[in-house]
Coordinates of C-alpha atoms in Angstrom, one line a residue:
Chain A
M1 CA -13.9 80.8 -64.3
P2 CA -14.2 78.5 -61.4
E3 CA -17.6 76.8 -60.5
M4 CA -19.7 79.0 -58.2
I5 CA -21.6 77.3 -55.3
A6 CA -22.9 78.8 -52.0
T7 CA -21.5 77.2 -48.7
R8 CA -25.0 76.7 -47.5
D9 CA -25.5 74.2 -50.4
G10 CA -22.6 72.4 -49.2
F11 CA -24.1 72.1 -45.8
G12 CA -27.5 71.1 -47.1
K13 CA -25.9 68.3 -49.3
A14 CA -23.9 67.0 -46.4
L15 CA -26.8 67.1 -44.0
L16 CA -28.9 65.0 -46.3
N17 CA -26.1 62.5 -46.8
L18 CA -25.6 62.2 -43.0
G19 CA -29.2 61.6 -42.6
R20 CA -28.9 58.6 -45.0
E21 CA -25.9 57.2 -43.2
N22 CA -26.5 58.0 -39.5
K23 CA -30.0 57.5 -37.8
L24 CA -28.8 59.6 -34.8
V25 CA -28.7 62.8 -36.8
V26 CA -31.8 65.0 -36.2
N27 CA -32.6 68.2 -38.1
L28 CA -33.9 71.2 -36.2
E29 CA -35.0 74.2 -38.0
A30 CA -36.7 77.6 -37.4
D31 CA -38.7 78.4 -40.5
L32 CA -35.7 79.1 -42.6
G33 CA -34.9 75.5 -43.9
K34 CA -35.5 76.8 -47.5
S35 CA -32.6 79.3 -46.8
T36 CA -30.2 77.3 -44.8
K37 CA -30.8 74.3 -47.1
S38 CA -31.7 71.8 -44.3
I39 CA -35.0 71.5 -46.3
L40 CA -33.2 68.7 -48.4
F41 CA -33.1 66.7 -45.1
A42 CA -36.5 67.7 -44.0
K43 CA -38.1 66.4 -47.2
E44 CA -36.5 63.1 -47.1
F45 CA -36.6 62.5 -43.3
P46 CA -39.7 64.4 -42.0
D47 CA -39.8 62.1 -38.8
R48 CA -36.4 63.3 -37.8
T49 CA -37.0 66.9 -38.5
I50 CA -38.6 69.2 -36.0
N51 CA -39.6 72.7 -37.2
F52 CA -39.9 75.1 -34.4
G53 CA -41.4 77.9 -36.4
I54 CA -39.9 81.2 -35.4
S55 CA -38.5 80.2 -32.0
E56 CA -34.8 79.9 -31.9
Q57 CA -34.3 79.7 -28.1
D58 CA -36.7 76.8 -27.9
M59 CA -34.9 75.2 -30.8
I60 CA -31.5 75.4 -29.4
T61 CA -32.5 74.2 -25.9
T62 CA -34.5 71.2 -27.4
A63 CA -31.4 70.3 -29.3
A64 CA -29.6 70.2 -25.9
G65 CA -32.1 67.8 -24.7
L66 CA -31.8 65.6 -27.7
A67 CA -28.0 65.6 -27.5
Y68 CA -28.3 64.7 -23.9
S69 CA -30.4 61.8 -25.0
G70 CA -27.7 60.6 -27.5
K71 CA -29.0 62.1 -30.7
I72 CA -26.7 64.3 -32.9
P73 CA -28.9 67.5 -33.5
F74 CA -28.1 69.9 -36.3
A75 CA -29.9 73.2 -35.4
S76 CA -29.7 75.7 -38.2
T77 CA -31.1 79.1 -39.0
F78 CA -29.6 82.5 -40.1
A79 CA -26.3 83.2 -38.3
I80 CA -27.8 86.3 -36.6
F81 CA -30.7 84.3 -35.2
T82 CA -28.6 81.7 -33.7
E83 CA -27.5 84.7 -31.5
R84 CA -31.1 85.1 -30.5
A85 CA -30.4 82.0 -28.4
F86 CA -26.9 83.0 -27.4
E87 CA -27.5 82.7 -23.5
Q88 CA -29.2 79.2 -24.3
I89 CA -26.1 78.4 -26.4
R90 CA -23.9 79.4 -23.5
N91 CA -25.7 77.8 -20.7
S92 CA -27.5 74.8 -22.2
V93 CA -25.0 73.7 -24.7
A94 CA -21.5 75.0 -24.4
R95 CA -21.3 75.0 -20.6
V96 CA -22.6 71.6 -20.4
N97 CA -20.5 70.5 -23.3
L98 CA -23.4 68.8 -25.1
N99 CA -23.1 67.5 -28.7
V100 CA -25.1 70.1 -30.4
K101 CA -24.3 71.3 -33.9
I102 CA -25.4 74.9 -34.6
V103 CA -25.3 76.1 -38.2
G104 CA -25.6 79.8 -39.0
S105 CA -26.2 80.7 -42.5
H106 CA -26.4 84.2 -44.2
S107 CA -23.3 85.2 -42.5
G108 CA -21.4 88.5 -43.2
L109 CA -21.9 91.3 -45.7
L110 CA -22.2 88.5 -48.4
T111 CA -25.8 88.3 -47.3
G112 CA -26.3 91.3 -49.5
D113 CA -29.5 93.2 -50.0
D114 CA -31.5 91.8 -46.9
G115 CA -29.4 94.6 -45.1
D116 CA -27.7 94.9 -41.9
S117 CA -30.2 93.2 -39.6
A118 CA -29.4 90.0 -41.4
Q119 CA -25.6 90.4 -42.1
C120 CA -24.1 88.8 -39.1
I121 CA -20.7 90.1 -38.5
E122 CA -20.0 89.0 -34.9
D123 CA -20.8 85.3 -34.8
L124 CA -17.2 84.1 -34.9
S125 CA -16.5 86.5 -32.0
V126 CA -19.2 85.5 -29.8
Y127 CA -19.1 81.8 -30.2
R128 CA -15.3 81.8 -30.0
S129 CA -15.6 83.3 -26.5
L130 CA -17.4 80.3 -25.2
P131 CA -15.4 77.4 -23.6
N132 CA -15.8 74.0 -25.2
M133 CA -17.0 75.5 -28.6
V134 CA -15.5 74.6 -31.9
V135 CA -16.1 77.4 -34.5
L136 CA -15.9 76.6 -38.3
S137 CA -15.9 79.0 -41.1
P138 CA -15.2 77.0 -44.4
A139 CA -14.0 78.6 -47.7
D140 CA -16.2 77.1 -50.3
A141 CA -19.0 74.5 -50.7
V142 CA -16.8 71.4 -50.8
E143 CA -15.0 72.5 -47.6
T144 CA -18.4 73.1 -45.9
E145 CA -19.7 69.8 -46.9
K146 CA -16.5 68.0 -45.5
A147 CA -16.7 70.2 -42.4
T148 CA -20.4 69.1 -42.0
Y149 CA -19.3 65.5 -42.0
A150 CA -16.6 66.4 -39.4
M151 CA -19.2 67.8 -37.1
A152 CA -21.0 64.6 -37.0
E153 CA -17.8 62.7 -36.1
H154 CA -16.5 65.2 -33.4
V155 CA -18.3 65.0 -30.1
G156 CA -19.0 68.3 -28.5
P157 CA -20.7 71.7 -29.3
M158 CA -19.8 73.3 -32.7
Y159 CA -20.8 76.3 -34.7
L160 CA -20.5 76.3 -38.4
R161 CA -20.8 79.5 -40.5
T162 CA -22.2 79.4 -44.1
G163 CA -23.1 82.0 -46.5
R164 CA -26.0 82.8 -48.9
E165 CA -24.2 84.0 -52.0
K166 CA -22.5 81.7 -54.5
I167 CA -18.7 81.9 -54.2
P168 CA -15.8 80.1 -56.1
V169 CA -15.2 76.4 -55.5
L170 CA -11.7 76.0 -54.4
F171 CA -11.5 72.4 -53.5
D172 CA -12.1 69.1 -55.4
A173 CA -14.0 66.1 -54.2
N174 CA -10.6 64.5 -52.9
Y175 CA -10.0 67.4 -50.4
K176 CA -9.4 66.1 -46.9
F177 CA -10.7 68.4 -44.2
E178 CA -8.8 68.2 -40.9
L179 CA -10.3 69.9 -37.9
G180 CA -8.2 72.6 -36.4
K181 CA -5.6 72.6 -39.3
G182 CA -5.0 75.6 -41.5
V183 CA -4.6 74.8 -45.2
L184 CA -1.6 76.1 -47.1
L185 CA -2.9 77.1 -50.5
R186 CA 0.0 79.0 -51.9
D187 CA 3.5 79.3 -50.7
G188 CA 5.4 82.6 -50.2
K189 CA 8.3 84.2 -48.3
D190 CA 7.3 88.0 -48.0
V191 CA 4.0 88.0 -46.2
T192 CA 1.4 85.5 -45.1
L193 CA -2.4 86.2 -45.8
F194 CA -4.6 84.3 -43.3
A195 CA -8.1 84.1 -44.7
T196 CA -11.3 82.5 -43.8
G197 CA -14.7 81.9 -45.6
P198 CA -15.3 83.8 -48.8
L199 CA -12.2 85.9 -48.3
V200 CA -10.0 82.9 -49.0
S201 CA -10.6 83.1 -52.7
I202 CA -10.1 86.8 -52.6
A203 CA -6.8 86.3 -50.8
L204 CA -5.7 84.1 -53.5
D205 CA -6.6 86.8 -56.1
A206 CA -4.5 89.3 -53.9
A207 CA -1.6 86.9 -53.9
K208 CA -1.5 87.1 -57.7
L209 CA -1.7 90.7 -57.7
L210 CA 1.2 90.9 -55.2
E211 CA 3.3 88.5 -57.4
Q212 CA 3.0 91.1 -60.3
E213 CA 4.9 93.4 -58.0
K214 CA 7.4 90.7 -57.1
I215 CA 5.9 90.3 -53.6
Y216 CA 5.5 86.7 -52.8
A217 CA 2.5 86.0 -50.5
R218 CA 1.8 82.8 -48.6
V219 CA -2.0 82.0 -48.4
I220 CA -3.4 80.0 -45.7
N221 CA -7.1 79.2 -45.4
I222 CA -8.3 79.0 -41.6
H223 CA -11.5 77.0 -41.6
T224 CA -11.3 76.3 -37.9
I225 CA -11.3 79.6 -36.0
K226 CA -11.4 77.8 -32.7
P227 CA -9.2 76.0 -31.7
I228 CA -7.0 78.1 -34.0
D229 CA -3.9 76.5 -35.7
K230 CA -1.3 78.0 -33.4
D231 CA 1.7 76.2 -34.9
L232 CA 0.8 77.3 -38.4
I233 CA 0.7 80.9 -37.3
I234 CA 3.9 80.8 -35.5
K235 CA 5.6 79.3 -38.4
A236 CA 4.2 81.9 -40.8
A237 CA 5.2 84.7 -38.4
T238 CA 8.8 83.3 -38.0
E239 CA 9.3 82.7 -41.8
T240 CA 7.5 85.5 -43.5
K241 CA 7.6 88.2 -40.6
A242 CA 4.5 90.0 -41.8
I243 CA 0.8 88.9 -41.5
V244 CA -2.4 89.9 -42.9
T245 CA -5.8 88.6 -41.9
A246 CA -9.0 88.7 -44.0
E247 CA -12.6 88.0 -43.2
D248 CA -16.2 88.8 -43.8
H249 CA -16.7 89.7 -40.1
N250 CA -15.9 92.5 -37.6
T251 CA -12.2 92.9 -37.3
I252 CA -12.8 92.8 -33.6
G253 CA -13.1 89.3 -32.3
G254 CA -12.9 87.0 -35.3
L255 CA -10.0 85.7 -37.4
G256 CA -8.0 88.9 -36.9
S257 CA -8.3 88.7 -33.1
A258 CA -7.5 85.0 -33.0
V259 CA -4.3 85.3 -35.0
S260 CA -3.4 88.5 -33.1
E261 CA -3.6 86.5 -29.8
V262 CA -1.3 84.0 -31.1
L263 CA 1.2 86.6 -32.5
T264 CA 1.4 88.6 -29.4
E265 CA 1.9 85.6 -27.2
Y266 CA 4.3 83.5 -29.2
A267 CA 5.8 85.2 -32.3
L268 CA 5.5 88.8 -32.7
A269 CA 5.1 90.0 -36.3
P270 CA 3.3 93.1 -37.7
L271 CA -0.4 92.3 -38.4
E272 CA -2.9 94.1 -40.6
R273 CA -6.5 93.2 -40.5
V274 CA -8.9 93.2 -43.4
G275 CA -12.6 92.9 -42.6
V276 CA -15.6 94.9 -41.4
K277 CA -14.1 97.8 -39.5
D278 CA -16.4 97.8 -36.5
R279 CA -19.5 99.2 -38.2
F280 CA -22.7 97.6 -39.4
G281 CA -23.5 96.9 -43.1
E282 CA -26.4 98.2 -45.4
S283 CA -28.4 96.8 -48.4
G284 CA -26.6 96.2 -51.5
K285 CA -25.3 93.5 -53.9
P286 CA -22.5 91.4 -52.1
A287 CA -19.9 92.6 -54.6
E288 CA -20.8 96.3 -54.1
L289 CA -20.7 95.8 -50.4
Y290 CA -17.3 94.1 -50.5
K291 CA -16.0 97.0 -52.5
K292 CA -17.4 99.6 -50.3
Y293 CA -16.4 97.9 -47.1
G294 CA -12.8 97.1 -48.1
L295 CA -13.2 93.3 -48.6
T296 CA -11.3 93.1 -51.9
A297 CA -8.1 91.8 -53.3
E298 CA -6.9 95.3 -53.8
E299 CA -7.5 96.2 -50.1
I300 CA -5.6 92.9 -49.2
V301 CA -2.7 94.0 -51.3
K302 CA -2.7 97.5 -49.6
H303 CA -2.8 95.9 -46.2
A304 CA 0.1 93.3 -47.2
K305 CA 2.4 96.2 -48.1
K306 CA 1.7 98.0 -44.9
A307 CA 2.5 94.8 -43.0
I308 CA 5.7 94.4 -45.0
A309 CA 6.6 98.0 -44.5
R310 CA 6.2 97.4 -40.6
K311 CA 8.6 94.4 -40.5
R312 CA 11.3 94.4 -37.9
V313 CA 14.7 94.4 -39.5
Chain B
M1 CA -36.9 50.9 -7.1
Q2 CA -39.4 50.0 -4.3
K3 CA -42.3 52.4 -4.5
L4 CA -44.2 53.9 -1.5
N5 CA -47.8 54.5 -1.5
N6 CA -48.7 55.3 2.0
P7 CA -49.5 59.1 2.2
E8 CA -48.5 59.4 5.9
Q9 CA -45.2 57.8 5.2
L10 CA -44.6 60.1 2.2
K11 CA -45.5 63.1 4.2
K12 CA -43.0 62.0 6.9
I13 CA -40.2 61.7 4.4
A14 CA -40.9 65.1 3.0
N15 CA -41.0 66.7 6.4
S16 CA -37.6 65.1 7.3
L17 CA -36.2 66.3 3.9
R18 CA -37.3 69.8 4.9
K19 CA -34.9 69.7 7.7
V20 CA -32.1 68.7 5.2
I21 CA -33.0 71.6 3.1
V22 CA -32.8 74.1 5.9
E23 CA -29.5 72.5 7.2
M24 CA -27.9 72.8 3.8
V25 CA -28.8 76.4 3.2
H26 CA -27.8 77.4 6.7
R27 CA -24.4 75.6 6.4
A28 CA -23.6 77.2 3.1
Q29 CA -25.1 80.5 4.2
S30 CA -26.5 80.8 0.8
G31 CA -29.0 79.0 -1.5
H32 CA -32.8 79.1 -2.0
P33 CA -34.8 77.7 0.9
G34 CA -38.3 79.1 -0.1
G35 CA -38.8 77.3 -3.4
S36 CA -37.1 74.2 -2.1
L37 CA -39.6 74.0 0.8
S38 CA -42.6 74.8 -1.5
A39 CA -41.5 71.9 -4.0
I40 CA -40.4 69.2 -1.5
D41 CA -43.8 67.4 -1.1
I42 CA -44.3 67.2 -4.9
L43 CA -40.8 65.9 -5.4
T44 CA -41.0 63.4 -2.6
V45 CA -44.1 61.9 -4.0
L46 CA -42.6 62.0 -7.5
Y47 CA -39.5 60.2 -6.5
Y48 CA -40.9 57.7 -3.9
Y49 CA -44.3 56.9 -5.5
K50 CA -44.1 57.5 -9.1
L51 CA -40.8 57.7 -10.8
H52 CA -39.3 54.6 -12.5
H53 CA -35.7 55.0 -11.6
D54 CA -32.8 53.2 -10.0
P55 CA -30.3 55.2 -7.8
K56 CA -27.8 52.5 -8.3
N57 CA -28.0 52.8 -12.1
P58 CA -28.7 56.5 -12.8
K59 CA -28.2 56.2 -16.5
W60 CA -30.6 53.3 -16.9
Q61 CA -32.0 53.7 -20.4
D62 CA -35.7 53.2 -19.6
R63 CA -35.8 55.2 -16.5
D64 CA -38.3 58.1 -16.3
R65 CA -36.4 61.6 -16.6
F66 CA -36.9 64.5 -14.1
V67 CA -35.6 67.9 -15.1
L68 CA -35.6 70.5 -12.4
S69 CA -36.0 73.6 -14.6
K70 CA -36.1 75.9 -11.5
G71 CA -32.4 74.9 -11.0
H72 CA -31.9 77.0 -8.1
C73 CA -34.0 74.7 -5.9
T74 CA -31.0 72.3 -5.4
P75 CA -31.6 71.9 -1.7
A76 CA -34.6 70.1 -2.4
I77 CA -33.4 67.8 -5.2
Y78 CA -30.0 67.1 -3.6
A79 CA -31.7 66.2 -0.1
I80 CA -33.9 63.7 -2.1
L81 CA -31.1 62.2 -4.2
A82 CA -28.8 61.7 -1.2
E83 CA -31.6 60.1 0.8
L84 CA -32.2 57.8 -2.1
G85 CA -28.4 56.9 -2.4
Y86 CA -27.6 58.5 -5.7
F87 CA -24.5 59.9 -3.9
P88 CA -23.3 59.8 -0.3
K89 CA -25.0 62.0 2.1
E90 CA -21.5 63.5 3.2
E91 CA -21.5 65.3 -0.1
L92 CA -24.4 67.5 1.2
L93 CA -21.8 69.0 3.6
G94 CA -20.0 70.5 0.5
Y95 CA -23.0 72.2 -1.0
R96 CA -22.0 75.4 -2.9
K97 CA -18.3 75.0 -1.7
I98 CA -15.3 75.1 -4.0
N99 CA -14.0 71.7 -5.2
A100 CA -17.2 70.0 -4.0
L101 CA -19.7 68.0 -6.0
L102 CA -22.9 69.8 -5.2
Q103 CA -23.0 73.0 -7.3
G104 CA -25.2 76.0 -6.4
H105 CA -27.5 75.1 -9.4
T106 CA -28.1 71.7 -10.8
S107 CA -25.3 70.0 -12.8
I108 CA -25.4 66.9 -14.8
H109 CA -22.1 65.8 -13.4
I110 CA -24.2 64.8 -10.2
H111 CA -25.7 61.4 -10.4
G112 CA -29.5 61.6 -10.7
I113 CA -29.5 65.2 -12.2
E114 CA -30.6 65.2 -15.9
M115 CA -30.1 68.9 -16.7
S116 CA -27.5 71.5 -15.8
A117 CA -30.0 74.3 -15.3
G118 CA -29.7 77.6 -13.4
S119 CA -31.0 80.0 -16.1
L120 CA -34.8 80.0 -15.9
G121 CA -37.1 79.2 -18.7
Q122 CA -35.1 76.4 -20.5
G123 CA -36.1 73.2 -18.7
L124 CA -39.2 72.6 -20.8
S125 CA -37.4 73.0 -24.2
Y126 CA -34.7 70.7 -22.9
G127 CA -37.3 68.2 -21.5
N128 CA -39.1 68.4 -24.9
G129 CA -35.8 67.3 -26.5
I130 CA -35.7 64.2 -24.2
A131 CA -39.3 63.5 -25.0
F132 CA -38.6 63.7 -28.8
A133 CA -35.7 61.4 -28.4
A134 CA -38.1 58.9 -26.5
R135 CA -40.5 59.0 -29.5
L136 CA -37.8 58.5 -32.0
D137 CA -36.3 55.6 -30.0
K138 CA -39.7 54.2 -29.4
K139 CA -39.2 54.3 -25.5
D140 CA -42.1 54.8 -23.3
Y141 CA -40.4 56.5 -20.4
K142 CA -41.9 59.8 -19.2
V143 CA -40.3 63.1 -18.9
Y144 CA -41.3 65.4 -15.9
V145 CA -40.2 69.0 -15.7
M146 CA -40.6 71.1 -12.7
I147 CA -40.9 74.8 -13.4
G148 CA -41.6 77.8 -11.1
D149 CA -44.4 80.1 -11.4
G150 CA -42.3 83.3 -11.8
E151 CA -40.4 81.3 -14.4
T152 CA -43.4 81.2 -16.6
Q153 CA -42.7 84.9 -17.3
E154 CA -40.0 83.6 -19.6
G155 CA -41.2 83.7 -23.2
Q156 CA -39.3 80.6 -23.9
V157 CA -41.6 78.6 -21.5
W158 CA -44.4 79.4 -24.0
E159 CA -42.3 78.6 -27.0
A160 CA -41.7 75.2 -25.5
A161 CA -45.4 74.7 -24.3
Q162 CA -46.5 75.4 -27.9
T163 CA -43.9 72.9 -29.2
A164 CA -45.1 70.1 -26.8
G165 CA -48.8 71.1 -27.4
V166 CA -48.5 71.1 -31.3
H167 CA -46.4 67.9 -31.3
K168 CA -48.7 66.2 -28.8
L169 CA -45.8 65.2 -26.5
D170 CA -48.0 63.0 -24.2
N171 CA -44.9 61.6 -22.5
M172 CA -44.3 65.2 -21.1
V173 CA -45.6 66.1 -17.5
V174 CA -44.9 69.7 -16.2
L175 CA -45.0 70.3 -12.5
L176 CA -45.7 73.9 -11.8
D177 CA -44.7 75.0 -8.4
R178 CA -47.3 77.8 -8.0
N179 CA -45.7 79.3 -4.8
K180 CA -46.6 82.8 -5.8
I181 CA -43.3 84.5 -4.9
Q182 CA -40.3 85.3 -7.2
N183 CA -36.9 86.8 -6.3
D184 CA -37.7 90.4 -5.6
W185 CA -41.5 90.2 -4.7
F186 CA -44.9 88.6 -5.2
V187 CA -45.5 87.1 -8.7
E188 CA -48.9 88.8 -8.9
K189 CA -47.4 92.2 -8.1
T190 CA -44.4 91.8 -10.3
K191 CA -46.1 90.6 -13.6
S192 CA -49.1 88.6 -13.1
I193 CA -49.2 85.3 -14.9
E194 CA -52.9 84.7 -14.5
P195 CA -55.1 83.1 -15.9
I196 CA -52.3 80.4 -15.8
A197 CA -54.5 77.3 -16.2
D198 CA -56.3 78.9 -19.1
K199 CA -52.9 79.7 -20.8
W200 CA -51.9 76.0 -20.7
K201 CA -55.2 74.9 -21.8
A202 CA -54.9 77.3 -24.8
F203 CA -51.6 75.8 -25.7
N204 CA -53.2 72.3 -26.0
W205 CA -52.2 70.9 -22.7
H206 CA -54.2 68.8 -20.2
V207 CA -54.4 70.8 -17.0
I208 CA -54.6 69.3 -13.5
E209 CA -54.9 71.8 -10.4
I210 CA -54.1 70.6 -7.0
D211 CA -52.8 71.6 -3.6
G212 CA -49.2 71.0 -3.9
H213 CA -48.8 70.1 -0.1
D214 CA -51.6 67.4 0.0
V215 CA -49.8 64.1 -0.6
K216 CA -53.1 62.3 -1.7
Q217 CA -53.8 65.0 -4.3
I218 CA -50.2 64.9 -5.6
M219 CA -50.4 61.0 -6.0
K220 CA -53.7 61.1 -7.8
A221 CA -52.5 63.9 -10.1
L222 CA -49.5 61.9 -11.0
D223 CA -51.6 58.9 -11.7
D224 CA -54.0 60.9 -13.9
A225 CA -51.1 62.5 -15.8
N226 CA -50.0 58.9 -16.8
N227 CA -53.4 57.9 -17.7
P228 CA -53.9 58.0 -21.6
A229 CA -57.7 58.0 -21.1
I230 CA -57.4 61.2 -19.1
V231 CA -54.7 63.2 -20.9
N232 CA -56.0 62.1 -24.3
G233 CA -52.8 62.4 -26.2
K234 CA -51.8 65.8 -24.8
P235 CA -49.0 66.8 -22.6
C236 CA -50.1 67.4 -19.0
V237 CA -49.4 70.2 -16.6
I238 CA -50.0 69.8 -12.9
I239 CA -50.6 73.3 -11.4
A240 CA -49.7 72.8 -7.8
Q241 CA -50.8 75.6 -5.4
T242 CA -48.0 75.8 -2.9
V243 CA -46.7 78.0 -0.1
K244 CA -43.3 79.5 -0.4
G245 CA -41.1 78.5 2.5
K246 CA -43.7 75.8 3.7
G247 CA -43.1 74.4 7.1
V248 CA -41.0 77.3 8.6
S249 CA -43.4 80.1 9.9
F250 CA -41.1 83.0 9.3
M251 CA -40.2 81.8 5.7
E252 CA -43.7 81.1 4.7
N253 CA -45.1 83.6 2.1
N254 CA -41.9 85.8 2.8
P255 CA -40.0 86.9 -0.4
D256 CA -36.8 87.6 1.7
F257 CA -36.4 83.7 1.9
H258 CA -36.5 83.2 -1.9
G259 CA -32.7 83.2 -1.9
K260 CA -31.6 83.9 1.5
A261 CA -30.0 81.6 4.4
P262 CA -31.3 81.6 7.8
N263 CA -28.9 83.1 10.5
D264 CA -28.1 80.9 13.5
A265 CA -31.1 82.1 15.5
E266 CA -33.5 81.6 12.7
F267 CA -32.0 78.3 12.0
K268 CA -32.6 77.1 15.5
Q269 CA -36.2 78.2 15.4
A270 CA -36.8 76.7 11.9
M271 CA -35.5 73.3 13.2
E272 CA -37.6 73.4 16.3
E273 CA -40.7 74.1 14.1
L274 CA -39.8 71.3 11.7
N275 CA -39.0 68.8 14.5
K276 CA -42.7 69.3 15.7
L277 CA -43.8 68.2 12.3
G278 CA -42.3 65.0 12.9

């Protein structure tokens, strides 16, 4: 069994390390530091932490003022509550191209029994639609940690998606995170599985199931939803001629849409999308929800076979 | 920058800028004259008498910051910045035109503008961010934020007022342009904001109330806002009672001229009236 760590823990660890290394980093939170894990930073650096209480619009716009003044603000809360400040993110952050780092935890059905008000299934979609925004959706705690360091390096507005539940650790400490580049995890010739976030380890499971049926799947981890790794998608479409996307997000607007946009414009190949099929979730254990809503290895296998059957001869 | 402290001279500058405002809006045939004319006396005194700034060095690190949260009142701020030499006056001719510098709402790509505003309710939060940065950097510059009275209907203004009050951001001064009119109609009849002074007091702000067209009162209010013995560790709000469209008879107290340009005949009359002011 692989080690299990939540991606929010990867963020919390990285933010603390950034605080120690870089005095420009400021931590903004909205009464959810214990949940997002920004509390680790807050405890060690109270002077560089601002807790806004429950006022996300104020938090995001204050982050804009801090960024304008040369600071590197990380503003974190639940993914869904970052959207409370969507218009502020649009007008005061993205539009002005300010160096604000927004971190949304508790994304997707993985959030579990808190239910559908907290299960954010559209954040990738809404933030992807904003010019200047970089959108990150890492696959495990290690990748999240490295992505957080990359956020402090990159100048410009960024959104990082993290999750509540523990998921398998896929990468070791030597893993190198490269912004905007997909990560080939397993090669194959028959179909490509593009996955993001917690669906990456599930896609790897699906590839193993497919192999038992002599179907060889390529598995690519897409941690940067925007800018999407266009070249890697074109290559996969050209070489394997069938594509599946998998994400804990609405199939509208997220990874599935981003890949689809590249395929229709540059390299037509049949695409099957695994994700939350344009509906809201409900309370339940993450594993139960993944089963009920079709975010499983078996479901990816089914979609892979469909995509292969639709291949152009 | 050389500061002016002669009230008559300041009033004269403000009145000449009123003409620039009306010209800009007339030329563009769009823009917001009412709230620009209500704010111009306060802004003139702020820039010419109080603000530490340098038009030749707009990013000077120790400058005071001014955030125009009511970001539609660009005719007023652009008129002042051009007069002070932040950018050439010819740029005023391109106001609201394509490929030109001067956008309809404030943009930080323009020298002297500290916030890309346009969506109301956000300037105080943003200003707080700058004030927090000053505190972290141990700088003693001041942050001034001008908001409109209709703008205080936005809940975010009160989130930000609470933040500044709780954190005792005594480097923050809010200038509230109480011109009593918003886009559609009178503030009082749209959604009353009274008792506005009590609200700020309740949020732990020091409150100063003045006539926003009386230069001497504006000068004193800005002095008091900078006086630690007076503000006593609190952020300060100057509630300035103003007249929307001040200086042009048919624009005064007229909701129609919140966001409407004068036609040619109205423009002619407006300039005649403003010329009489000196």
